[in-house]
């Protein structure tokens, strides 16, 4: 009985061994299974599922943001990895934040040093007691509409950029979150007031802000800002004011477009068309941009231009208030002192009087 059982067991072991040997021999000799092994050694995906593209090439394409096909309505989901997001974050939190902060600090420091050295620019002949209308009610309303809305936009924008590092340690997380939330809402809605303001500014003042030959003399004498008694002739707006005007119109217009692109992401896409125009001049910029890339570019451009314009407006506020005697009256009451007008805008006063401008050079004062 035991011998029979032992023989059966040994026979079973032999049969299993024989089958395993035969299977191994077949697998080793199979040309069908040998092909993938060869293919892998040639850098191809097993089974040639992706043709001649290997794993490394496939993932490099994914990392570059190649778009696939999806059946859901949101076609942006076809992009598995949006690598430009890393570039956006690095630039926004690095160079943009750092250089923007230094730019604003430098503008304040330079103006403080200038004021300490030059002091307030006075009316050389002193106030005359007689005034002339510089801006009517509509012009003053337009100025304050654009100026007031820009101040709100600038402060709320700076809070988004720097508030986490400056205000949150002071206010606390909850108060800072509430401030930022309401600031974001005001930023979005007050932006439309700013847009209306710059449109009105353009309509009212564009005719007086074209550059002409008188601006060259103003530039050569730096507008008399660095020398007491020097008053180069100017029309209603001098070169410095014309520069501010076009900075607000062009910069504000570009800010508005990029801001609208952020309010309506993936719908307003201004950069592909802009790059196509710039490429006519040999810039070689990409023109096939995903909607998400458009939004990222709009965010960066909005931040860059916003910081530059804030620095420019800081200088404008300084010279229009603390920096020059009599300048603020133009946008408060609309009436400016006659001596102030003659010293800073002699050609404009001559036009109002219907005659030629009085001769004026260097520190020479015009006749009464």
Short mmCIF file of C-alpha atoms in Angstrom, two decimals:
data_model
loop_
_atom_site.label_atom_id
_atom_site.label_comp_id
_atom_site.label_asym_id
_atom_site.label_seq_id
_atom_site.Cartn_x
_atom_site.Cartn_y
_atom_site.Cartn_z
CA UNK A 1 0.00 0.00 0.00
CA UNK A 2 2.77 2.39 0.94
CA UNK A 3 4.77 1.46 -2.14
CA UNK A 4 1.84 2.17 -4.41
CA UNK A 5 1.27 5.60 -2.83
CA UNK A 6 4.97 6.48 -3.12
CA UNK A 7 5.01 5.53 -6.78
CA UNK A 8 1.95 7.69 -7.47
CA UNK A 9 3.49 10.67 -5.66
CA UNK A 10 6.79 10.39 -7.52
CA UNK A 11 4.92 10.10 -10.79
CA UNK A 12 2.99 13.27 -10.05
CA UNK A 13 6.21 15.13 -9.24
CA UNK A 14 7.72 13.97 -12.49
CA UNK A 15 4.69 15.05 -14.50
CA UNK A 16 4.76 18.54 -12.96
CA UNK A 17 8.47 18.80 -13.61
CA UNK A 18 8.01 17.71 -17.22
CA UNK A 19 5.22 20.25 -17.82
CA UNK A 20 7.23 23.06 -16.21
CA UNK A 21 10.28 22.20 -18.31
CA UNK A 22 8.23 22.14 -21.49
CA UNK A 23 6.62 25.49 -20.63
CA UNK A 24 9.97 27.11 -19.95
CA UNK A 25 11.38 25.78 -23.19
CA UNK A 26 8.44 27.10 -25.13
CA UNK A 27 8.56 30.50 -23.56
CA UNK A 28 12.26 30.89 -24.13
CA UNK A 29 11.94 29.95 -27.76
CA UNK A 30 8.75 31.95 -28.50
CA UNK A 31 9.43 34.65 -31.11
CA UNK A 32 6.22 36.49 -30.12
CA UNK A 33 7.41 37.06 -26.59
CA UNK A 34 10.95 37.76 -27.64
CA UNK A 35 9.95 40.82 -29.71
CA UNK A 36 8.93 43.06 -26.80
CA UNK A 37 12.14 42.35 -25.00
CA UNK A 38 14.05 43.46 -28.07
CA UNK A 39 11.79 46.48 -28.46
CA UNK A 40 12.48 47.59 -24.91
CA UNK A 41 16.20 47.40 -25.50
CA UNK A 42 15.64 49.75 -28.47
CA UNK A 43 13.93 52.38 -26.28
CA UNK A 44 10.34 51.66 -27.35
CA UNK A 45 7.25 51.18 -25.19
CA UNK A 46 6.25 47.47 -24.82
CA UNK A 47 3.80 46.41 -27.49
CA UNK A 48 4.56 49.51 -29.56
CA UNK A 49 1.45 51.09 -28.01
CA UNK A 50 2.83 54.60 -28.59
CA UNK A 51 4.78 53.95 -31.74
CA UNK A 52 8.37 55.13 -31.47
CA UNK A 53 7.77 57.33 -28.42
CA UNK A 54 9.43 56.04 -25.26
CA UNK A 55 8.47 56.73 -21.67
CA UNK A 56 10.94 59.58 -21.27
CA UNK A 57 9.72 61.39 -24.38
CA UNK A 58 6.11 60.84 -23.36
CA UNK A 59 6.57 62.38 -19.91
CA UNK A 60 8.63 65.24 -21.29
CA UNK A 61 5.69 66.09 -23.54
CA UNK A 62 3.32 65.89 -20.58
CA UNK A 63 5.63 68.15 -18.57
CA UNK A 64 5.66 70.68 -21.41
CA UNK A 65 1.86 70.83 -21.30
CA UNK A 66 0.82 68.73 -24.29
CA UNK A 67 -2.97 68.66 -24.58
CA UNK A 68 -4.92 65.44 -24.94
CA UNK A 69 -8.55 64.79 -25.79
CA UNK A 70 -11.30 64.77 -23.17
CA UNK A 71 -15.02 64.19 -23.48
CA UNK A 72 -16.06 66.54 -20.67
CA UNK A 73 -17.04 70.17 -21.42
CA UNK A 74 -13.93 71.63 -19.76
CA UNK A 75 -11.37 71.05 -22.50
CA UNK A 76 -8.61 72.50 -20.30
CA UNK A 77 -8.68 69.17 -18.46
CA UNK A 78 -6.91 67.70 -21.48
CA UNK A 79 -3.69 69.23 -20.16
CA UNK A 80 -2.37 66.84 -17.52
CA UNK A 81 0.48 69.06 -16.31
CA UNK A 82 0.49 72.86 -16.75
CA UNK A 83 4.16 73.47 -16.14
CA UNK A 84 3.97 77.22 -16.76
CA UNK A 85 2.22 77.43 -13.40
CA UNK A 86 5.59 76.81 -11.74
CA UNK A 87 7.18 79.62 -13.77
CA UNK A 88 4.30 81.97 -12.91
CA UNK A 89 4.61 81.25 -9.20
CA UNK A 90 8.40 81.63 -9.13
CA UNK A 91 8.31 84.95 -11.01
CA UNK A 92 5.37 86.33 -9.04
CA UNK A 93 6.83 85.50 -5.62
CA UNK A 94 10.41 86.26 -6.65
CA UNK A 95 11.46 89.03 -9.08
CA UNK A 96 8.04 90.71 -9.35
CA UNK A 97 7.53 90.96 -5.60
CA UNK A 98 11.13 91.86 -4.79
CA UNK A 99 11.80 94.43 -7.52
CA UNK A 100 8.34 95.93 -7.10
CA UNK A 101 8.97 96.52 -3.42
CA UNK A 102 12.34 98.12 -4.11
CA UNK A 103 10.81 100.32 -6.82
CA UNK A 104 8.16 101.71 -4.47
CA UNK A 105 10.67 102.23 -1.68
CA UNK A 106 13.09 103.98 -4.04
CA UNK A 107 10.38 106.35 -5.31
CA UNK A 108 9.51 107.43 -1.76
CA UNK A 109 13.15 107.81 -0.72
CA UNK A 110 14.08 109.83 -3.83
CA UNK A 111 11.16 112.21 -3.32
CA UNK A 112 12.04 112.61 0.37
CA UNK A 113 15.67 113.44 -0.50
CA UNK A 114 14.53 115.84 -3.22
CA UNK A 115 12.18 117.63 -0.82
CA UNK A 116 14.89 117.89 1.82
CA UNK A 117 17.23 119.46 -0.75
CA UNK A 118 14.85 121.62 -2.82
CA UNK A 119 12.06 122.26 -0.40
CA UNK A 120 8.64 123.33 -1.62
CA UNK A 121 8.72 125.05 -5.00
CA UNK A 122 7.28 128.48 -4.30
CA UNK A 123 5.62 131.05 -6.52
CA UNK A 124 8.63 133.30 -7.14
CA UNK A 125 6.64 136.52 -7.23
CA UNK A 126 4.29 135.38 -4.51
CA UNK A 127 0.55 134.97 -4.81
CA UNK A 128 -1.08 137.83 -6.69
CA UNK A 129 -4.49 137.46 -5.14
CA UNK A 130 -6.01 137.13 -8.61
CA UNK A 131 -7.05 133.75 -9.98
CA UNK A 132 -7.73 132.20 -13.35
CA UNK A 133 -9.87 129.13 -14.00
CA UNK A 134 -7.74 126.13 -14.86
CA UNK A 135 -10.24 123.25 -14.65
CA UNK A 136 -14.03 123.41 -14.73
CA UNK A 137 -16.33 121.19 -12.66
CA UNK A 138 -16.46 118.37 -15.21
CA UNK A 139 -12.67 118.28 -15.51
CA UNK A 140 -12.25 118.21 -11.73
CA UNK A 141 -14.83 115.43 -11.41
CA UNK A 142 -12.99 113.42 -14.07
CA UNK A 143 -9.67 113.89 -12.31
CA UNK A 144 -10.97 112.77 -8.93
CA UNK A 145 -12.92 109.87 -10.42
CA UNK A 146 -9.75 108.47 -11.97
CA UNK A 147 -7.47 109.48 -9.09
CA UNK A 148 -9.71 108.26 -6.26
CA UNK A 149 -10.45 104.94 -7.90
CA UNK A 150 -6.77 104.41 -8.69
CA UNK A 151 -5.81 104.98 -5.04
CA UNK A 152 -8.28 102.28 -3.94
CA UNK A 153 -7.10 99.94 -6.68
CA UNK A 154 -3.46 100.55 -5.81
CA UNK A 155 -3.92 99.93 -2.08
CA UNK A 156 -6.01 96.78 -2.53
CA UNK A 157 -3.60 95.48 -5.16
CA UNK A 158 -0.62 96.08 -2.88
CA UNK A 159 -2.47 94.21 -0.14
CA UNK A 160 -2.78 91.18 -2.41
CA UNK A 161 0.94 91.35 -3.20
CA UNK A 162 2.42 92.25 0.19
CA UNK A 163 -0.37 92.17 2.77
CA UNK A 164 0.42 88.64 3.93
CA UNK A 165 3.89 89.77 4.98
CA UNK A 166 3.11 93.31 6.18
CA UNK A 167 -0.46 93.47 7.50
CA UNK A 168 -1.28 89.94 8.60
CA UNK A 169 1.31 89.89 11.43
CA UNK A 170 -0.21 93.17 12.69
CA UNK A 171 -3.92 92.54 12.18
CA UNK A 172 -4.04 88.79 12.72
CA UNK A 173 -5.20 86.12 10.30
CA UNK A 174 -8.97 86.64 10.69
CA UNK A 175 -8.94 90.43 10.35
CA UNK A 176 -6.53 90.23 7.45
CA UNK A 177 -8.74 87.67 5.69
CA UNK A 178 -11.81 89.92 6.07
CA UNK A 179 -9.87 92.96 4.86
CA UNK A 180 -8.54 91.10 1.84
CA UNK A 181 -11.97 89.71 0.96
CA UNK A 182 -13.64 93.12 0.94
CA UNK A 183 -10.60 94.62 -0.74
CA UNK A 184 -10.87 92.09 -3.55
CA UNK A 185 -14.55 92.94 -4.06
CA UNK A 186 -13.87 96.68 -4.11
CA UNK A 187 -10.96 96.16 -6.48
CA UNK A 188 -13.17 94.37 -8.98
CA UNK A 189 -16.05 96.86 -8.90
CA UNK A 190 -14.17 100.15 -8.52
CA UNK A 191 -12.07 99.13 -11.52
CA UNK A 192 -15.01 100.11 -13.74
CA UNK A 193 -15.02 103.64 -12.25
CA UNK A 194 -11.33 103.91 -13.14
CA UNK A 195 -12.04 102.81 -16.70
CA UNK A 196 -14.74 105.45 -17.07
CA UNK A 197 -12.35 108.03 -15.62
CA UNK A 198 -9.56 107.40 -18.12
CA UNK A 199 -12.03 107.47 -21.03
CA UNK A 200 -13.31 110.88 -19.88
CA UNK A 201 -9.73 112.10 -19.38
CA UNK A 202 -8.86 111.14 -22.92
CA UNK A 203 -11.90 112.91 -24.36
CA UNK A 204 -11.38 116.10 -22.37
CA UNK A 205 -7.61 116.53 -22.54
CA UNK A 206 -6.14 114.67 -25.47
CA UNK A 207 -6.15 117.81 -27.64
CA UNK A 208 -3.86 119.57 -25.14
CA UNK A 209 -1.43 116.70 -24.59
CA UNK A 210 0.28 116.25 -27.93
CA UNK A 211 4.02 116.79 -27.69
CA UNK A 212 5.44 119.83 -29.52
CA UNK A 213 8.62 121.92 -29.76
CA UNK A 214 7.95 123.74 -26.49
CA UNK A 215 8.48 120.46 -24.66
CA UNK A 216 12.11 120.36 -25.76
CA UNK A 217 12.92 123.57 -23.88
CA UNK A 218 11.02 122.31 -20.85
CA UNK A 219 13.08 119.09 -20.90
CA UNK A 220 16.37 120.99 -21.35
CA UNK A 221 15.63 123.01 -18.21
CA UNK A 222 14.07 120.07 -16.32
CA UNK A 223 10.95 122.16 -15.96
CA UNK A 224 12.70 124.45 -13.50
CA UNK A 225 12.33 121.78 -10.82
CA UNK A 226 15.99 121.95 -9.83
CA UNK A 227 16.56 125.70 -10.15
CA UNK A 228 14.73 128.53 -8.44
CA UNK A 229 13.40 131.20 -10.78
CA UNK A 230 13.61 129.06 -13.94
CA UNK A 231 10.25 128.81 -15.72
CA UNK A 232 10.34 127.39 -19.26
CA UNK A 233 7.27 128.32 -21.33
CA UNK A 234 4.45 125.78 -21.48
CA UNK A 235 0.93 125.58 -22.78
CA UNK A 236 -1.98 124.22 -20.71
CA UNK A 237 0.08 121.13 -19.91
CA UNK A 238 3.87 120.99 -19.72
CA UNK A 239 5.99 118.00 -20.70
CA UNK A 240 5.84 116.41 -17.24
CA UNK A 241 2.05 116.61 -17.18
CA UNK A 242 1.84 115.24 -20.71
CA UNK A 243 3.99 112.31 -19.66
CA UNK A 244 1.65 111.61 -16.73
CA UNK A 245 -1.37 111.89 -19.03
CA UNK A 246 -0.12 109.33 -21.53
CA UNK A 247 1.15 107.05 -18.75
CA UNK A 248 -2.36 107.03 -17.27
CA UNK A 249 -4.13 106.62 -20.62
CA UNK A 250 -1.88 103.92 -22.09
CA UNK A 251 -0.91 102.26 -18.83
CA UNK A 252 -4.43 102.50 -17.45
CA UNK A 253 -5.88 101.11 -20.64
CA UNK A 254 -3.51 98.16 -20.57
CA UNK A 255 -4.22 97.63 -16.88
CA UNK A 256 -7.93 97.60 -17.67
CA UNK A 257 -7.58 94.98 -20.39
CA UNK A 258 -5.45 92.68 -18.26
CA UNK A 259 -7.81 93.23 -15.32
CA UNK A 260 -10.82 92.26 -17.43
CA UNK A 261 -8.92 89.16 -18.52
CA UNK A 262 -8.56 88.25 -14.84
CA UNK A 263 -12.22 88.97 -14.08
CA UNK A 264 -13.31 86.83 -17.01
CA UNK A 265 -10.59 84.15 -17.26
CA UNK A 266 -10.42 81.93 -20.33
CA UNK A 267 -12.84 84.29 -22.15
CA UNK A 268 -10.70 87.39 -22.69
CA UNK A 269 -7.32 86.34 -24.08
CA UNK A 270 -5.30 89.39 -25.17
CA UNK A 271 -1.75 88.06 -25.36
CA UNK A 272 -1.79 85.74 -28.37
CA UNK A 273 -2.96 88.57 -30.62
CA UNK A 274 -0.55 91.04 -29.00
CA UNK A 275 2.38 88.66 -29.49
CA UNK A 276 1.40 88.16 -33.13
CA UNK A 277 1.65 91.92 -33.70
CA UNK A 278 4.97 92.15 -31.86
CA UNK A 279 6.36 89.28 -33.91
CA UNK A 280 6.04 91.47 -36.99
CA UNK A 281 8.95 93.42 -35.49
CA UNK A 282 10.97 90.26 -34.90
CA UNK A 283 10.25 89.47 -31.24
CA UNK A 284 9.61 85.75 -31.86
CA UNK A 285 7.02 85.37 -29.10
CA UNK A 286 4.70 82.33 -28.87
CA UNK A 287 1.26 82.84 -30.38
CA UNK A 288 -0.33 79.50 -29.50
CA UNK A 289 -1.24 80.05 -25.87
CA UNK A 290 -3.62 78.00 -23.76
CA UNK A 291 -6.41 79.86 -21.94
CA UNK A 292 -4.65 79.18 -18.65
CA UNK A 293 -1.37 80.58 -19.97
CA UNK A 294 -3.26 83.70 -21.08
CA UNK A 295 -4.59 84.15 -17.55
CA UNK A 296 -1.14 83.71 -16.03
CA UNK A 297 0.38 86.28 -18.38
CA UNK A 298 -2.46 88.70 -17.64
CA UNK A 299 -1.80 88.34 -13.92
CA UNK A 300 1.93 89.00 -14.27
CA UNK A 301 1.47 91.95 -16.63
CA UNK A 302 -1.22 93.42 -14.37
CA UNK A 303 1.18 93.24 -11.42
CA UNK A 304 4.18 94.69 -13.29
CA UNK A 305 2.25 97.58 -14.81
CA UNK A 306 0.39 98.27 -11.59
CA UNK A 307 3.61 98.64 -9.60
CA UNK A 308 5.16 100.94 -12.23
CA UNK A 309 2.07 103.13 -12.35
CA UNK A 310 1.90 103.37 -8.56
CA UNK A 311 5.50 104.65 -8.54
CA UNK A 312 4.64 107.24 -11.22
CA UNK A 313 1.50 108.39 -9.43
CA UNK A 314 3.39 108.78 -6.15
CA UNK A 315 5.62 111.34 -7.90
CA UNK A 316 2.54 113.00 -9.43
CA UNK A 317 0.82 113.29 -6.04
CA UNK A 318 3.98 114.76 -4.51
CA UNK A 319 4.48 117.52 -7.08
CA UNK A 320 0.76 118.33 -7.14
CA UNK A 321 0.48 118.80 -3.39
CA UNK A 322 3.47 119.08 -1.07
CA UNK A 323 6.04 119.68 -3.78
CA UNK A 324 4.68 122.85 -5.42
CA UNK A 325 2.87 125.83 -3.99
CA UNK A 326 -0.47 126.54 -5.66
CA UNK A 327 -0.61 123.34 -7.71
CA UNK A 328 -3.30 121.61 -5.65
CA UNK A 329 -5.72 124.48 -6.20
CA UNK A 330 -6.11 123.41 -9.82
CA UNK A 331 -7.92 120.19 -8.89
CA UNK A 332 -9.58 121.37 -5.68
CA UNK A 333 -11.25 124.69 -6.56
CA UNK A 334 -10.28 124.79 -10.22
CA UNK A 335 -8.86 128.28 -9.74
CA UNK A 336 -5.11 128.94 -9.72
CA UNK A 337 -3.20 132.07 -8.80
CA UNK A 338 -2.37 134.24 -11.76
CA UNK A 339 1.32 134.46 -10.92
CA UNK A 340 1.47 130.66 -10.61
CA UNK A 341 -0.16 130.32 -14.02
CA UNK A 342 2.20 132.85 -15.64
CA UNK A 343 5.29 131.18 -14.19
CA UNK A 344 4.36 127.61 -15.05
CA UNK A 345 2.08 127.93 -18.09
CA UNK A 346 2.88 131.27 -19.72
CA UNK A 347 1.81 130.19 -23.23
CA UNK A 348 -1.55 129.00 -21.88
CA UNK A 349 -2.16 132.33 -20.12
CA UNK A 350 -1.31 134.15 -23.32
CA UNK A 351 -3.86 132.07 -25.19
CA UNK A 352 -6.50 132.91 -22.58
CA UNK A 353 -5.71 136.60 -22.95
CA UNK A 354 -5.84 136.33 -26.72
CA UNK A 355 -2.33 137.56 -27.30
CA UNK A 356 1.23 136.34 -27.73
CA UNK A 357 3.12 134.87 -24.83
CA UNK A 358 5.40 137.30 -23.01
CA UNK A 359 9.13 136.78 -23.57
CA UNK A 360 10.52 134.58 -20.85
CA UNK A 361 13.87 132.85 -20.53
CA UNK A 362 15.65 131.27 -17.58
CA UNK A 363 14.84 133.14 -14.41
CA UNK A 364 13.39 136.23 -16.15
CA UNK A 365 9.89 137.03 -14.96
CA UNK A 366 7.08 138.05 -17.30
CA UNK A 367 5.60 141.49 -17.03
CA UNK A 368 2.29 142.00 -15.24
#
